[in-house]
PDB file of C-alpha atoms in Angstrom:
ATOM      1  CA  MET A   1       0.000   0.000   0.000  1.00  0.00           C
ATOM      2  CA  TYR A   2       2.797   2.414   0.954  1.00  0.00           C
ATOM      3  CA  LYS A   3       4.662   1.498  -2.266  1.00  0.00           C
ATOM      4  CA  LEU A   4       1.580   2.370  -4.336  1.00  0.00           C
ATOM      5  CA  ILE A   5       1.164   5.744  -2.631  1.00  0.00           C
ATOM      6  CA  PHE A   6       4.892   6.524  -3.176  1.00  0.00           C
ATOM      7  CA  ILE A   7       4.740   5.703  -6.916  1.00  0.00           C
ATOM      8  CA  VAL A   8       1.575   7.800  -7.406  1.00  0.00           C
ATOM      9  CA  SER A   9       3.266  10.712  -5.598  1.00  0.00           C
ATOM     10  CA  ILE A  10       6.310  10.509  -7.866  1.00  0.00           C
ATOM     11  CA  ILE A  11       4.081  10.545 -10.983  1.00  0.00           C
ATOM     12  CA  LEU A  12       2.187  13.578  -9.686  1.00  0.00           C
ATOM     13  CA  LEU A  13       5.451  15.438  -8.948  1.00  0.00           C
ATOM     14  CA  CYS A  14       6.746  14.734 -12.443  1.00  0.00           C
ATOM     15  CA  ASN A  15       3.533  16.009 -13.999  1.00  0.00           C
ATOM     16  CA  VAL A  16       3.742  19.197 -11.979  1.00  0.00           C
ATOM     17  CA  GLY A  17       7.526  19.790 -12.426  1.00  0.00           C
ATOM     18  CA  CYS A  18       7.722  18.960 -16.139  1.00  0.00           C
ATOM     19  CA  SER A  19       4.997  21.120 -17.628  1.00  0.00           C
ATOM     20  CA  ASP A  20       5.010  21.926 -21.357  1.00  0.00           C
ATOM     21  CA  GLY A  21       6.351  25.391 -20.687  1.00  0.00           C
ATOM     22  CA  ASP A  22       9.442  24.006 -18.945  1.00  0.00           C
ATOM     23  CA  MET A  23      10.283  21.333 -21.500  1.00  0.00           C
ATOM     24  CA  PRO A  24      13.416  22.106 -23.611  1.00  0.00           C
ATOM     25  CA  ASN A  25      12.619  23.202 -27.153  1.00  0.00           C
ATOM     26  CA  PRO A  26      14.665  21.085 -29.565  1.00  0.00           C
ATOM     27  CA  GLU A  27      14.412  23.826 -32.224  1.00  0.00           C
ATOM     28  CA  VAL A  28      15.897  26.461 -29.900  1.00  0.00           C
ATOM     29  CA  ASP A  29      18.421  24.393 -27.964  1.00  0.00           C
ATOM     30  CA  LYS A  30      20.516  23.478 -30.976  1.00  0.00           C
ATOM     31  CA  THR A  31      23.779  24.666 -32.536  1.00  0.00           C
ATOM     32  CA  ALA A  32      23.557  27.934 -34.460  1.00  0.00           C
ATOM     33  CA  TYR A  33      24.923  28.113 -38.003  1.00  0.00           C
ATOM     34  CA  ILE A  34      25.859  30.905 -40.388  1.00  0.00           C
ATOM     35  CA  LYS A  35      26.113  30.598 -44.158  1.00  0.00           C
ATOM     36  CA  MET A  36      28.793  32.808 -45.686  1.00  0.00           C
ATOM     37  CA  GLN A  37      28.389  33.589 -49.400  1.00  0.00           C
ATOM     38  CA  GLN A  38      30.706  35.569 -51.648  1.00  0.00           C
ATOM     39  CA  ASN A  39      28.999  38.167 -53.806  1.00  0.00           C
ATOM     40  CA  LEU A  40      29.797  38.029 -57.504  1.00  0.00           C
ATOM     41  CA  PHE A  41      31.878  40.792 -58.994  1.00  0.00           C
ATOM     42  CA  LYS A  42      29.690  43.619 -60.303  1.00  0.00           C
ATOM     43  CA  SER A  43      30.014  43.982 -64.045  1.00  0.00           C
ATOM     44  CA  ALA A  44      28.092  45.379 -67.005  1.00  0.00           C
ATOM     45  CA  ASN A  45      27.907  41.952 -68.666  1.00  0.00           C
ATOM     46  CA  MET A  46      28.299  39.304 -65.975  1.00  0.00           C
ATOM     47  CA  VAL A  47      29.328  35.816 -67.050  1.00  0.00           C
ATOM     48  CA  ASP A  48      30.543  32.869 -64.983  1.00  0.00           C
ATOM     49  CA  GLU A  49      34.128  33.436 -66.096  1.00  0.00           C
ATOM     50  CA  ASP A  50      34.097  36.819 -64.342  1.00  0.00           C
ATOM     51  CA  ASN A  51      34.430  35.048 -61.000  1.00  0.00           C
ATOM     52  CA  LEU A  52      37.479  32.811 -60.996  1.00  0.00           C
ATOM     53  CA  GLU A  53      38.006  29.957 -58.580  1.00  0.00           C
ATOM     54  CA  SER A  54      41.250  31.588 -57.443  1.00  0.00           C
ATOM     55  CA  GLU A  55      39.253  34.632 -56.335  1.00  0.00           C
ATOM     56  CA  GLN A  56      37.238  32.533 -53.864  1.00  0.00           C
ATOM     57  CA  VAL A  57      40.175  31.633 -51.595  1.00  0.00           C
ATOM     58  CA  ILE A  58      39.412  31.933 -47.866  1.00  0.00           C
ATOM     59  CA  ASN A  59      42.190  31.315 -45.366  1.00  0.00           C
ATOM     60  CA  THR A  60      40.899  32.938 -42.170  1.00  0.00           C
ATOM     61  CA  ILE A  61      37.492  34.050 -40.860  1.00  0.00           C
ATOM     62  CA  ALA A  62      36.730  36.395 -37.959  1.00  0.00           C
ATOM     63  CA  LEU A  63      33.192  36.577 -36.541  1.00  0.00           C
ATOM     64  CA  PHE A  64      31.722  39.336 -34.367  1.00  0.00           C
ATOM     65  CA  LEU A  65      28.232  39.377 -32.802  1.00  0.00           C
ATOM     66  CA  THR A  66      26.461  42.278 -31.105  1.00  0.00           C
ATOM     67  CA  GLU A  67      23.005  42.877 -29.734  1.00  0.00           C
ATOM     68  CA  PRO A  68      20.841  44.562 -32.414  1.00  0.00           C
ATOM     69  CA  SER A  69      22.038  48.142 -33.014  1.00  0.00           C
ATOM     70  CA  SER A  70      24.542  47.854 -30.162  1.00  0.00           C
ATOM     71  CA  GLN A  71      28.082  49.200 -30.416  1.00  0.00           C
ATOM     72  CA  GLU A  72      29.474  46.639 -27.975  1.00  0.00           C
ATOM     73  CA  ILE A  73      30.669  43.265 -29.254  1.00  0.00           C
ATOM     74  CA  ALA A  74      29.017  40.441 -27.308  1.00  0.00           C
ATOM     75  CA  TYR A  75      30.868  37.503 -28.907  1.00  0.00           C
ATOM     76  CA  LYS A  76      34.120  37.457 -30.867  1.00  0.00           C
ATOM     77  CA  TYR A  77      35.729  34.507 -32.652  1.00  0.00           C
ATOM     78  CA  THR A  78      38.949  34.821 -34.659  1.00  0.00           C
ATOM     79  CA  ASN A  79      40.126  32.152 -37.059  1.00  0.00           C
ATOM     80  CA  ILE A  80      36.816  30.342 -36.668  1.00  0.00           C
ATOM     81  CA  GLY A  81      36.457  27.168 -38.718  1.00  0.00           C
ATOM     82  CA  SER A  82      34.105  26.593 -41.638  1.00  0.00           C
ATOM     83  CA  ILE A  83      32.945  23.827 -43.937  1.00  0.00           C
ATOM     84  CA  ASN A  84      33.158  24.379 -47.689  1.00  0.00           C
ATOM     85  CA  MET A  85      29.684  23.615 -49.076  1.00  0.00           C
ATOM     86  CA  ASP A  86      28.292  23.972 -52.590  1.00  0.00           C
ATOM     87  CA  GLY A  87      28.223  27.746 -53.126  1.00  0.00           C
ATOM     88  CA  TYR A  88      28.878  28.861 -49.546  1.00  0.00           C
ATOM     89  CA  ARG A  89      30.863  28.313 -46.354  1.00  0.00           C
ATOM     90  CA  LEU A  90      29.046  26.887 -43.335  1.00  0.00           C
ATOM     91  CA  ILE A  91      30.144  28.200 -39.936  1.00  0.00           C
ATOM     92  CA  ALA A  92      29.048  26.305 -36.823  1.00  0.00           C
ATOM     93  CA  LEU A  93      28.950  28.663 -33.852  1.00  0.00           C
ATOM     94  CA  PRO A  94      30.063  27.421 -30.407  1.00  0.00           C
ATOM     95  CA  LEU A  95      26.698  28.694 -29.149  1.00  0.00           C
ATOM     96  CA  GLN A  96      23.144  27.447 -29.090  1.00  0.00           C
ATOM     97  CA  VAL A  97      20.285  29.217 -30.770  1.00  0.00           C
ATOM     98  CA  SER A  98      18.676  29.894 -27.387  1.00  0.00           C
ATOM     99  CA  GLU A  99      21.793  31.821 -26.303  1.00  0.00           C
ATOM    100  CA  LEU A 100      21.797  34.045 -29.366  1.00  0.00           C
ATOM    101  CA  GLN A 101      18.182  35.105 -29.928  1.00  0.00           C
ATOM    102  CA  LYS A 102      18.541  38.226 -32.168  1.00  0.00           C
ATOM    103  CA  LYS A 103      21.986  39.481 -33.099  1.00  0.00           C
ATOM    104  CA  ASP A 104      23.895  41.663 -35.560  1.00  0.00           C
ATOM    105  CA  VAL A 105      26.494  39.560 -37.390  1.00  0.00           C
ATOM    106  CA  TYR A 106      29.802  40.832 -38.822  1.00  0.00           C
ATOM    107  CA  LEU A 107      32.350  38.738 -40.757  1.00  0.00           C
ATOM    108  CA  ILE A 108      35.882  39.491 -41.975  1.00  0.00           C
ATOM    109  CA  THR A 109      37.995  37.097 -44.073  1.00  0.00           C
ATOM    110  CA  ASN A 110      41.665  36.885 -45.009  1.00  0.00           C
ATOM    111  CA  TYR A 111      42.822  39.465 -42.479  1.00  0.00           C
ATOM    112  CA  LYS A 112      46.315  37.889 -42.304  1.00  0.00           C
ATOM    113  CA  ASN A 113      48.348  39.417 -39.469  1.00  0.00           C
ATOM    114  CA  ILE A 114      45.857  42.117 -38.460  1.00  0.00           C
ATOM    115  CA  ASN A 115      45.555  42.175 -34.658  1.00  0.00           C
ATOM    116  CA  LEU A 116      41.913  41.608 -33.737  1.00  0.00           C
ATOM    117  CA  SER A 117      42.452  41.032 -30.018  1.00  0.00           C
ATOM    118  CA  ALA A 118      41.706  44.675 -29.184  1.00  0.00           C
ATOM    119  CA  VAL A 119      38.458  44.791 -31.178  1.00  0.00           C
ATOM    120  CA  ASN A 120      35.653  45.265 -28.644  1.00  0.00           C
ATOM    121  CA  THR A 121      33.293  47.762 -30.282  1.00  0.00           C
ATOM    122  CA  MET A 122      31.889  48.603 -33.694  1.00  0.00           C
ATOM    123  CA  ASP A 123      34.132  51.671 -33.790  1.00  0.00           C
ATOM    124  CA  ASP A 124      37.094  49.305 -33.462  1.00  0.00           C
ATOM    125  CA  ILE A 125      35.872  47.366 -36.513  1.00  0.00           C
ATOM    126  CA  LYS A 126      35.361  50.575 -38.504  1.00  0.00           C
ATOM    127  CA  ASN A 127      38.945  51.552 -37.731  1.00  0.00           C
ATOM    128  CA  LEU A 128      40.346  48.313 -39.158  1.00  0.00           C
ATOM    129  CA  ASN A 129      42.340  48.434 -42.388  1.00  0.00           C
ATOM    130  CA  THR A 130      43.058  45.608 -44.804  1.00  0.00           C
ATOM    131  CA  PRO A 131      46.477  43.951 -45.022  1.00  0.00           C
ATOM    132  CA  THR A 132      48.864  46.257 -46.881  1.00  0.00           C
ATOM    133  CA  VAL A 133      50.551  45.787 -50.234  1.00  0.00           C
ATOM    134  CA  ASP A 134      53.428  47.776 -51.661  1.00  0.00           C
ATOM    135  CA  LYS A 135      55.165  48.512 -54.946  1.00  0.00           C
ATOM    136  CA  ASN A 136      56.821  45.088 -54.912  1.00  0.00           C
ATOM    137  CA  HIS A 137      53.779  43.062 -53.882  1.00  0.00           C
ATOM    138  CA  ASP A 138      50.546  43.315 -55.829  1.00  0.00           C
ATOM    139  CA  LEU A 139      47.229  41.940 -54.602  1.00  0.00           C
ATOM    140  CA  ASP A 140      47.274  38.197 -55.333  1.00  0.00           C
ATOM    141  CA  PRO A 141      43.935  36.316 -55.448  1.00  0.00           C
ATOM    142  CA  ASN A 142      45.652  33.060 -54.477  1.00  0.00           C
ATOM    143  CA  GLU A 143      46.545  34.619 -51.128  1.00  0.00           C
ATOM    144  CA  GLY A 144      42.874  35.409 -50.485  1.00  0.00           C
ATOM    145  CA  PHE A 145      41.231  38.826 -50.716  1.00  0.00           C
ATOM    146  CA  CYS A 146      40.162  40.548 -47.513  1.00  0.00           C
ATOM    147  CA  MET A 147      36.340  40.546 -47.495  1.00  0.00           C
ATOM    148  CA  TYR A 148      33.655  42.061 -45.274  1.00  0.00           C
ATOM    149  CA  GLY A 149      29.978  41.271 -44.743  1.00  0.00           C
ATOM    150  CA  GLU A 150      27.223  41.922 -42.226  1.00  0.00           C
ATOM    151  CA  LEU A 151      23.737  40.673 -41.333  1.00  0.00           C
ATOM    152  CA  LEU A 152      21.723  42.931 -39.044  1.00  0.00           C
ATOM    153  CA  ASN A 153      18.997  42.078 -36.546  1.00  0.00           C
ATOM    154  CA  TYR A 154      18.898  38.392 -37.430  1.00  0.00           C
ATOM    155  CA  ASP A 155      16.660  36.146 -35.327  1.00  0.00           C
ATOM    156  CA  PHE A 156      18.508  32.854 -34.824  1.00  0.00           C
ATOM    157  CA  THR A 157      15.354  31.317 -33.332  1.00  0.00           C
ATOM    158  CA  ASP A 158      13.478  31.730 -36.623  1.00  0.00           C
ATOM    159  CA  THR A 159      13.395  28.182 -37.961  1.00  0.00           C
ATOM    160  CA  ASN A 160      12.053  29.339 -41.334  1.00  0.00           C
ATOM    161  CA  SER A 161      15.162  31.272 -42.375  1.00  0.00           C
ATOM    162  CA  SER A 162      18.926  30.854 -42.587  1.00  0.00           C
ATOM    163  CA  ALA A 163      21.576  33.284 -41.396  1.00  0.00           C
ATOM    164  CA  ILE A 164      23.206  34.208 -44.728  1.00  0.00           C
ATOM    165  CA  VAL A 165      25.996  36.777 -44.745  1.00  0.00           C
ATOM    166  CA  SER A 166      26.990  38.158 -48.162  1.00  0.00           C
ATOM    167  CA  MET A 167      30.692  38.967 -48.424  1.00  0.00           C
ATOM    168  CA  GLU A 168      32.279  41.556 -50.696  1.00  0.00           C
ATOM    169  CA  ARG A 169      35.930  41.804 -51.653  1.00  0.00           C
ATOM    170  CA  THR A 170      37.584  45.029 -50.540  1.00  0.00           C
ATOM    171  CA  CYS A 171      39.286  45.370 -53.913  1.00  0.00           C
ATOM    172  CA  ALA A 172      38.322  46.002 -57.527  1.00  0.00           C
ATOM    173  CA  LYS A 173      39.306  43.949 -60.541  1.00  0.00           C
ATOM    174  CA  TYR A 174      40.757  45.590 -63.666  1.00  0.00           C
ATOM    175  CA  ARG A 175      40.939  43.527 -66.840  1.00  0.00           C
ATOM    176  CA  VAL A 176      43.295  45.262 -69.252  1.00  0.00           C
ATOM    177  CA  THR A 177      43.133  44.512 -72.981  1.00  0.00           C
ATOM    178  CA  LEU A 178      45.555  46.110 -75.453  1.00  0.00           C
ATOM    179  CA  THR A 179      44.985  45.985 -79.218  1.00  0.00           C
ATOM    180  CA  PHE A 180      46.457  47.561 -82.327  1.00  0.00           C
ATOM    181  CA  PRO A 181      43.532  48.030 -84.783  1.00  0.00           C
ATOM    182  CA  ASP A 182      45.759  48.976 -87.711  1.00  0.00           C
ATOM    183  CA  ASN A 183      47.889  45.865 -87.343  1.00  0.00           C
ATOM    184  CA  PRO A 184      47.093  43.130 -84.763  1.00  0.00           C
ATOM    185  CA  VAL A 185      50.749  42.029 -84.656  1.00  0.00           C
ATOM    186  CA  LEU A 186      52.133  45.543 -84.657  1.00  0.00           C
ATOM    187  CA  SER A 187      53.922  45.379 -81.319  1.00  0.00           C
ATOM    188  CA  THR A 188      55.913  43.132 -79.016  1.00  0.00           C
ATOM    189  CA  ASP A 189      57.048  43.254 -75.393  1.00  0.00           C
ATOM    190  CA  ASN A 190      53.848  44.893 -74.164  1.00  0.00           C
ATOM    191  CA  THR A 191      53.760  45.782 -70.465  1.00  0.00           C
ATOM    192  CA  PHE A 192      52.001  48.204 -68.140  1.00  0.00           C
ATOM    193  CA  VAL A 193      52.582  49.882 -64.801  1.00  0.00           C
ATOM    194  CA  ILE A 194      49.952  51.148 -62.372  1.00  0.00           C
ATOM    195  CA  ALA A 195      50.541  54.441 -60.567  1.00  0.00           C
ATOM    196  CA  ASN A 196      48.626  56.002 -57.689  1.00  0.00           C
ATOM    197  CA  GLU A 197      47.394  52.740 -56.170  1.00  0.00           C
ATOM    198  CA  ALA A 198      46.276  52.590 -52.526  1.00  0.00           C
ATOM    199  CA  SER A 199      48.360  50.295 -50.328  1.00  0.00           C
ATOM    200  CA  TYR A 200      45.312  49.406 -48.186  1.00  0.00           C
ATOM    201  CA  THR A 201      41.667  50.327 -47.649  1.00  0.00           C
ATOM    202  CA  HIS A 202      39.162  50.311 -44.816  1.00  0.00           C
ATOM    203  CA  ILE A 203      37.640  46.898 -44.177  1.00  0.00           C
ATOM    204  CA  VAL A 204      34.106  48.236 -43.633  1.00  0.00           C
ATOM    205  CA  ASN A 205      32.427  49.393 -46.837  1.00  0.00           C
ATOM    206  CA  GLY A 206      31.407  53.024 -47.272  1.00  0.00           C
ATOM    207  CA  LEU A 207      34.642  54.318 -45.698  1.00  0.00           C
ATOM    208  CA  ARG A 208      36.793  54.632 -48.827  1.00  0.00           C
ATOM    209  CA  THR A 209      37.926  58.204 -48.137  1.00  0.00           C
ATOM    210  CA  GLY A 210      40.637  59.411 -45.802  1.00  0.00           C
ATOM    211  CA  ILE A 211      43.625  57.440 -47.140  1.00  0.00           C
ATOM    212  CA  PRO A 212      46.556  59.900 -47.063  1.00  0.00           C
ATOM    213  CA  ASP A 213      48.639  60.625 -50.163  1.00  0.00           C
ATOM    214  CA  SER A 214      51.660  58.945 -48.586  1.00  0.00           C
ATOM    215  CA  ASP A 215      49.795  55.598 -48.631  1.00  0.00           C
ATOM    216  CA  TYR A 216      49.451  55.551 -52.419  1.00  0.00           C
ATOM    217  CA  PHE A 217      52.265  53.992 -54.456  1.00  0.00           C
ATOM    218  CA  ASN A 218      53.442  53.077 -57.953  1.00  0.00           C
ATOM    219  CA  ILE A 219      53.973  49.438 -58.907  1.00  0.00           C
ATOM    220  CA  ALA A 220      57.693  48.835 -59.211  1.00  0.00           C
ATOM    221  CA  SER A 221      57.897  46.143 -61.891  1.00  0.00           C
ATOM    222  CA  PRO A 222      56.029  46.284 -65.225  1.00  0.00           C
ATOM    223  CA  ILE A 223      53.243  43.720 -65.646  1.00  0.00           C
ATOM    224  CA  SER A 224      53.297  41.729 -68.886  1.00  0.00           C
ATOM    225  CA  LEU A 225      50.382  41.823 -71.278  1.00  0.00           C
ATOM    226  CA  GLU A 226      50.042  38.278 -72.610  1.00  0.00           C
ATOM    227  CA  ALA A 227      49.088  37.646 -76.235  1.00  0.00           C
ATOM    228  CA  ASP A 228      46.022  35.557 -76.988  1.00  0.00           C
ATOM    229  CA  GLU A 229      45.054  33.994 -80.321  1.00  0.00           C
ATOM    230  CA  THR A 230      42.952  36.949 -81.498  1.00  0.00           C
ATOM    231  CA  GLY A 231      45.581  39.680 -81.630  1.00  0.00           C
ATOM    232  CA  LYS A 232      44.852  40.948 -78.119  1.00  0.00           C
ATOM    233  CA  TYR A 233      47.272  41.443 -75.241  1.00  0.00           C
ATOM    234  CA  ILE A 234      45.620  40.936 -71.864  1.00  0.00           C
ATOM    235  CA  ASN A 235      46.178  40.734 -68.112  1.00  0.00           C
ATOM    236  CA  THR A 236      44.349  41.412 -64.847  1.00  0.00           C
ATOM    237  CA  VAL A 237      45.277  43.493 -61.834  1.00  0.00           C
ATOM    238  CA  TYR A 238      43.469  43.982 -58.516  1.00  0.00           C
ATOM    239  CA  MET A 239      43.430  47.223 -56.521  1.00  0.00           C
ATOM    240  CA  TYR A 240      42.035  48.148 -53.129  1.00  0.00           C
ATOM    241  CA  GLU A 241      38.987  50.385 -52.997  1.00  0.00           C
ATOM    242  CA  ALA A 242      40.134  54.009 -52.831  1.00  0.00           C
ATOM    243  CA  GLU A 243      39.029  57.573 -53.430  1.00  0.00           C
ATOM    244  CA  LYS A 244      41.761  58.490 -55.880  1.00  0.00           C
ATOM    245  CA  ALA A 245      41.883  57.286 -59.467  1.00  0.00           C
ATOM    246  CA  PRO A 246      44.889  55.162 -60.469  1.00  0.00           C
ATOM    247  CA  LYS A 247      46.799  55.735 -63.682  1.00  0.00           C
ATOM    248  CA  ILE A 248      48.028  53.157 -66.177  1.00  0.00           C
ATOM    249  CA  TYR A 249      51.199  53.462 -68.245  1.00  0.00           C
ATOM    250  CA  ILE A 250      51.459  51.234 -71.328  1.00  0.00           C
ATOM    251  CA  TYR A 251      54.897  50.382 -72.739  1.00  0.00           C
ATOM    252  CA  THR A 252      55.256  48.841 -76.171  1.00  0.00           C
ATOM    253  CA  ARG A 253      57.807  48.309 -78.933  1.00  0.00           C
ATOM    254  CA  ILE A 254      55.908  49.380 -82.034  1.00  0.00           C
ATOM    255  CA  ASN A 255      57.013  47.506 -85.171  1.00  0.00           C
ATOM    256  CA  ASN A 256      59.492  45.628 -82.977  1.00  0.00           C
ATOM    257  CA  SER A 257      61.436  48.831 -82.445  1.00  0.00           C
ATOM    258  CA  SER A 258      64.377  48.765 -80.047  1.00  0.00           C
ATOM    259  CA  GLN A 259      62.882  51.816 -78.359  1.00  0.00           C
ATOM    260  CA  LYS A 260      59.840  51.504 -76.144  1.00  0.00           C
ATOM    261  CA  GLN A 261      57.025  53.995 -76.422  1.00  0.00           C
ATOM    262  CA  GLU A 262      54.919  55.083 -73.455  1.00  0.00           C
ATOM    263  CA  PHE A 263      51.193  55.773 -73.421  1.00  0.00           C
ATOM    264  CA  SER A 264      49.197  56.669 -70.318  1.00  0.00           C
ATOM    265  CA  THR A 265      45.641  57.317 -69.180  1.00  0.00           C
ATOM    266  CA  GLU A 266      43.704  57.667 -65.958  1.00  0.00           C
ATOM    267  CA  LEU A 267      41.565  54.715 -64.832  1.00  0.00           C
ATOM    268  CA  PRO A 268      38.277  54.900 -62.920  1.00  0.00           C
ATOM    269  CA  ALA A 269      38.563  55.029 -59.128  1.00  0.00           C
ATOM    270  CA  PRO A 270      38.313  51.513 -57.669  1.00  0.00           C
ATOM    271  CA  TYR A 271      35.105  50.510 -55.876  1.00  0.00           C
ATOM    272  CA  ARG A 272      35.054  47.252 -53.949  1.00  0.00           C
ATOM    273  CA  ASN A 273      33.881  44.129 -55.746  1.00  0.00           C
ATOM    274  CA  TYR A 274      33.596  45.842 -59.158  1.00  0.00           C
ATOM    275  CA  ILE A 275      35.073  44.684 -62.455  1.00  0.00           C
ATOM    276  CA  TYR A 276      36.444  47.298 -64.829  1.00  0.00           C
ATOM    277  CA  ASP A 277      37.080  46.203 -68.411  1.00  0.00           C
ATOM    278  CA  ILE A 278      39.783  48.501 -69.757  1.00  0.00           C
ATOM    279  CA  ASP A 279      40.025  48.318 -73.554  1.00  0.00           C
ATOM    280  CA  ILE A 280      43.090  50.196 -74.817  1.00  0.00           C
ATOM    281  CA  GLN A 281      43.769  50.735 -78.522  1.00  0.00           C
ATOM    282  CA  ILE A 282      46.961  52.154 -79.966  1.00  0.00           C
ATOM    283  CA  TYR A 283      46.480  53.322 -83.519  1.00  0.00           C
ATOM    284  CA  GLU A 284      48.209  55.400 -86.153  1.00  0.00           C
ATOM    285  CA  SER A 285      47.342  59.078 -85.952  1.00  0.00           C
ATOM    286  CA  LYS A 286      45.550  60.222 -89.101  1.00  0.00           C
ATOM    287  CA  ASP A 287      46.745  63.766 -88.399  1.00  0.00           C
ATOM    288  CA  SER A 288      50.370  62.719 -88.642  1.00  0.00           C
ATOM    289  CA  HIS A 289      52.251  64.069 -91.649  1.00  0.00           C
ATOM    290  CA  THR A 290      54.930  61.420 -91.323  1.00  0.00           C
ATOM    291  CA  THR A 291      54.419  58.040 -92.969  1.00  0.00           C
ATOM    292  CA  ARG A 292      56.487  54.999 -93.734  1.00  0.00           C
ATOM    293  CA  LEU A 293      56.625  56.155 -97.366  1.00  0.00           C
ATOM    294  CA  ASN A 294      59.175  58.841 -96.517  1.00  0.00           C
ATOM    295  CA  GLY A 295      61.053  56.548 -94.146  1.00  0.00           C
ATOM    296  CA  ILE A 296      59.798  58.208 -90.969  1.00  0.00           C
ATOM    297  CA  GLU A 297      57.677  56.293 -88.497  1.00  0.00           C
ATOM    298  CA  PRO A 298      54.132  57.616 -88.072  1.00  0.00           C
ATOM    299  CA  GLN A 299      52.837  58.963 -84.788  1.00  0.00           C
ATOM    300  CA  TYR A 300      50.498  56.876 -82.669  1.00  0.00           C
ATOM    301  CA  LYS A 301      47.641  57.704 -80.336  1.00  0.00           C
ATOM    302  CA  MET A 302      45.887  55.888 -77.520  1.00  0.00           C
ATOM    303  CA  ARG A 303      42.142  55.361 -77.173  1.00  0.00           C
ATOM    304  CA  THR A 304      40.614  53.940 -73.963  1.00  0.00           C
ATOM    305  CA  THR A 305      37.155  52.481 -73.349  1.00  0.00           C
ATOM    306  CA  VAL A 306      35.943  51.485 -69.890  1.00  0.00           C
ATOM    307  CA  GLN A 307      33.060  49.154 -69.111  1.00  0.00           C
ATOM    308  CA  THR A 308      31.729  48.456 -65.633  1.00  0.00           C
ATOM    309  CA  ALA A 309      28.404  47.952 -63.837  1.00  0.00           C
ATOM    310  CA  PRO A 310      25.639  50.376 -64.909  1.00  0.00           C
ATOM    311  CA  ALA A 311      25.620  52.343 -61.631  1.00  0.00           C
ATOM    312  CA  ILE A 312      28.333  52.870 -59.060  1.00  0.00           C
ATOM    313  CA  HIS A 313      27.175  54.049 -55.655  1.00  0.00           C
TER     314      HIS A 313
END
């Protein structure tokens, strides 16, 4: 009899202590995930080839979480791991959904040796600059471009959505094409040099101004323009987002001359994650009074056409 009363009492206590409101929610008490996607380069005529596999390299990821609209960083993870999925990187947070609730999410990739230990506020993030390059070291996609992305006021408890952070490269891509309309095989040893390039930029987008003149440089070594099978000479260079416009200097040996000729023009200012197609033509000046008929080489001019996305912010 006493055993029966004891068992009934235990059942009643369980029913009272384990009400539906106190039961753990399996949808909330689970690991939180973030999907990190790289935005495509912005171009006037986007094709798959505009986004090379080498431009997707990610070596390091830093994650910062704040309360919505807060300036104070609540959680910080540097060199956090990720899983390479089809079209995105999956980041498993060392937190449960119930711990996160709503948060602002900030991601930085490929920050190399930038010290993130002192980053405790949003102002600290806004003050961060990308890794620097100099006249002897151009931006190399195989080393991974520094990228930035954010997702504001995301509710991690919303089971009907995924936390997707879109990342943008902090640099622009310039595809340079040189042609000689009068004679496709007119020249050899075609190279170019970029002047007035920024050695770094701000990691957070919208802060492209304020880089002092002393932090702009000229590339030291000429970059080769490689011949293709259609009479074009091409190559690609990447430059950090900056306020000032870079300048390109083309060097060529016209008619295989022993003397190089120089042509130059200003390029559009670099905006992050944009492609600029730079089409340069060197042609014989019709105003020149010197021709090959009198044994004097004609004069040549340079024509430049730039294509990019329809609207730059």
